[in-house]
GROMACS .gro file of C-alpha atoms in nm:
model
  132
    1UNK     CA    1  -1.513  -0.475  -0.964
    2UNK     CA    2  -1.726  -0.513  -0.652
    3UNK     CA    3  -1.493  -0.787  -0.530
    4UNK     CA    4  -1.191  -0.560  -0.553
    5UNK     CA    5  -1.374  -0.279  -0.373
    6UNK     CA    6  -1.481  -0.517  -0.097
    7UNK     CA    7  -1.129  -0.654  -0.066
    8UNK     CA    8  -0.972  -0.308  -0.048
    9UNK     CA    9  -1.230  -0.184   0.201
   10UNK     CA   10  -1.158  -0.483   0.425
   11UNK     CA   11  -0.786  -0.436   0.389
   12UNK     CA   12  -0.813  -0.065   0.469
   13UNK     CA   13  -1.023  -0.147   0.777
   14UNK     CA   14  -0.765  -0.401   0.892
   15UNK     CA   15  -0.478  -0.157   0.838
   16UNK     CA   16  -0.663   0.122   1.017
   17UNK     CA   17  -0.656  -0.081   1.337
   18UNK     CA   18  -0.275  -0.107   1.332
   19UNK     CA   19  -0.034   0.150   1.465
   20UNK     CA   20   0.338   0.153   1.530
   21UNK     CA   21   0.266   0.043   1.885
   22UNK     CA   22   0.039  -0.245   1.779
   23UNK     CA   23   0.214  -0.431   1.500
   24UNK     CA   24   0.006  -0.738   1.428
   25UNK     CA   25   0.152  -1.046   1.592
   26UNK     CA   26  -0.015  -1.288   1.353
   27UNK     CA   27   0.229  -1.371   1.070
   28UNK     CA   28  -0.054  -1.386   0.813
   29UNK     CA   29  -0.167  -1.034   0.903
   30UNK     CA   30   0.194  -0.914   0.892
   31UNK     CA   31   0.241  -1.060   0.545
   32UNK     CA   32  -0.081  -0.901   0.419
   33UNK     CA   33   0.010  -0.565   0.569
   34UNK     CA   34   0.371  -0.564   0.447
   35UNK     CA   35   0.268  -0.676   0.098
   36UNK     CA   36   0.004  -0.403   0.081
   37UNK     CA   37   0.248  -0.136   0.194
   38UNK     CA   38   0.513  -0.256  -0.053
   39UNK     CA   39   0.253  -0.230  -0.330
   40UNK     CA   40   0.142   0.116  -0.220
   41UNK     CA   41   0.496   0.248  -0.218
   42UNK     CA   42   0.561   0.095  -0.560
   43UNK     CA   43   0.275   0.307  -0.689
   44UNK     CA   44   0.400   0.612  -0.499
   45UNK     CA   45   0.748   0.565  -0.647
   46UNK     CA   46   0.616   0.539  -1.002
   47UNK     CA   47   0.392   0.841  -0.947
   48UNK     CA   48   0.693   1.040  -0.825
   49UNK     CA   49   0.872   0.952  -1.149
   50UNK     CA   50   0.564   1.057  -1.348
   51UNK     CA   51   0.566   1.402  -1.193
   52UNK     CA   52   0.942   1.451  -1.228
   53UNK     CA   53   1.078   1.349  -0.888
   54UNK     CA   54   1.338   1.082  -0.822
   55UNK     CA   55   1.115   0.879  -0.588
   56UNK     CA   56   1.406   0.801  -0.354
   57UNK     CA   57   1.198   0.820  -0.035
   58UNK     CA   58   0.925   0.603  -0.183
   59UNK     CA   59   1.183   0.354  -0.314
   60UNK     CA   60   1.342   0.333   0.032
   61UNK     CA   61   1.006   0.273   0.199
   62UNK     CA   62   0.911   0.011  -0.058
   63UNK     CA   63   1.245  -0.161   0.005
   64UNK     CA   64   1.178  -0.157   0.381
   65UNK     CA   65   0.842  -0.327   0.336
   66UNK     CA   66   0.981  -0.581   0.088
   67UNK     CA   67   1.253  -0.663   0.342
   68UNK     CA   68   0.993  -0.702   0.618
   69UNK     CA   69   0.782  -0.917   0.388
   70UNK     CA   70   1.080  -1.137   0.303
   71UNK     CA   71   1.157  -1.178   0.673
   72UNK     CA   72   0.807  -1.299   0.757
   73UNK     CA   73   0.712  -1.487   0.441
   74UNK     CA   74   0.779  -1.773   0.381
   75UNK     CA   75   0.960  -1.811   0.715
   76UNK     CA   76   0.629  -1.863   0.894
   77UNK     CA   77   0.320  -2.067   0.822
   78UNK     CA   78   0.075  -1.806   0.697
   79UNK     CA   79  -0.140  -2.029   0.481
   80UNK     CA   80  -0.069  -1.795   0.190
   81UNK     CA   81   0.105  -1.893  -0.131
   82UNK     CA   82   0.361  -1.685  -0.316
   83UNK     CA   83   0.113  -1.597  -0.590
   84UNK     CA   84  -0.143  -1.486  -0.329
   85UNK     CA   85   0.112  -1.255  -0.166
   86UNK     CA   86   0.206  -1.115  -0.506
   87UNK     CA   87  -0.164  -1.060  -0.579
   88UNK     CA   88  -0.196  -0.856  -0.258
   89UNK     CA   89   0.097  -0.638  -0.364
   90UNK     CA   90  -0.037  -0.589  -0.716
   91UNK     CA   91  -0.389  -0.504  -0.598
   92UNK     CA   92  -0.259  -0.252  -0.345
   93UNK     CA   93  -0.031  -0.097  -0.607
   94UNK     CA   94  -0.314  -0.072  -0.857
   95UNK     CA   95  -0.553   0.080  -0.602
   96UNK     CA   96  -0.294   0.335  -0.489
   97UNK     CA   97  -0.210   0.424  -0.851
   98UNK     CA   98  -0.579   0.483  -0.925
   99UNK     CA   99  -0.610   0.709  -0.622
  100UNK     CA  100  -0.303   0.908  -0.728
  101UNK     CA  101  -0.425   0.939  -1.086
  102UNK     CA  102  -0.768   1.051  -0.971
  103UNK     CA  103  -0.614   1.301  -0.730
  104UNK     CA  104  -0.400   1.454  -1.002
  105UNK     CA  105  -0.610   1.433  -1.318
  106UNK     CA  106  -0.978   1.412  -1.226
  107UNK     CA  107  -1.171   1.725  -1.326
  108UNK     CA  108  -1.410   1.688  -1.032
  109UNK     CA  109  -1.246   1.881  -0.748
  110UNK     CA  110  -1.430   1.697  -0.472
  111UNK     CA  111  -1.345   1.354  -0.611
  112UNK     CA  112  -0.985   1.463  -0.662
  113UNK     CA  113  -0.958   1.584  -0.302
  114UNK     CA  114  -1.110   1.262  -0.164
  115UNK     CA  115  -0.867   1.051  -0.367
  116UNK     CA  116  -0.571   1.260  -0.250
  117UNK     CA  117  -0.678   1.231   0.113
  118UNK     CA  118  -0.730   0.855   0.086
  119UNK     CA  119  -0.393   0.800  -0.082
  120UNK     CA  120  -0.225   0.999   0.194
  121UNK     CA  121  -0.418   0.812   0.462
  122UNK     CA  122  -0.312   0.472   0.328
  123UNK     CA  123   0.056   0.564   0.306
  124UNK     CA  124   0.038   0.723   0.651
  125UNK     CA  125  -0.082   0.389   0.791
  126UNK     CA  126   0.225   0.224   0.640
  127UNK     CA  127   0.460   0.502   0.750
  128UNK     CA  128   0.334   0.472   1.108
  129UNK     CA  129   0.472   0.119   1.115
  130UNK     CA  130   0.828   0.217   1.023
  131UNK     CA  131   0.874   0.583   1.114
  132UNK     CA  132   0.885   0.706   1.468
   0.00000   0.00000   0.00000
């Protein structure tokens, strides 16, 4: 589990340095970022369904990031394989789903609030890339 935490912390740090004005120019970083955002919005979409919403906004954002991902990978030499990119998406989805579940169902109010804030922060990083 420490490996996953380290990976996610590094990924969050990398994403935190990006803004809509500073899209990474390195194709590998773009692939990692777009795959992570696609995974996050997959979790957001499924969470919306869980709580009785249609998830249309989340589905649209996921589609945007999948489209961006498809445009960059495998069109460029990123050094990543298809399974590695899928792994990035799955890990980001799983991490986002855990945050959303903790935010909604954890009995500890402080832990719930931290999870909610972190989930919002991560999706805000992605939204900043596509929304102006």
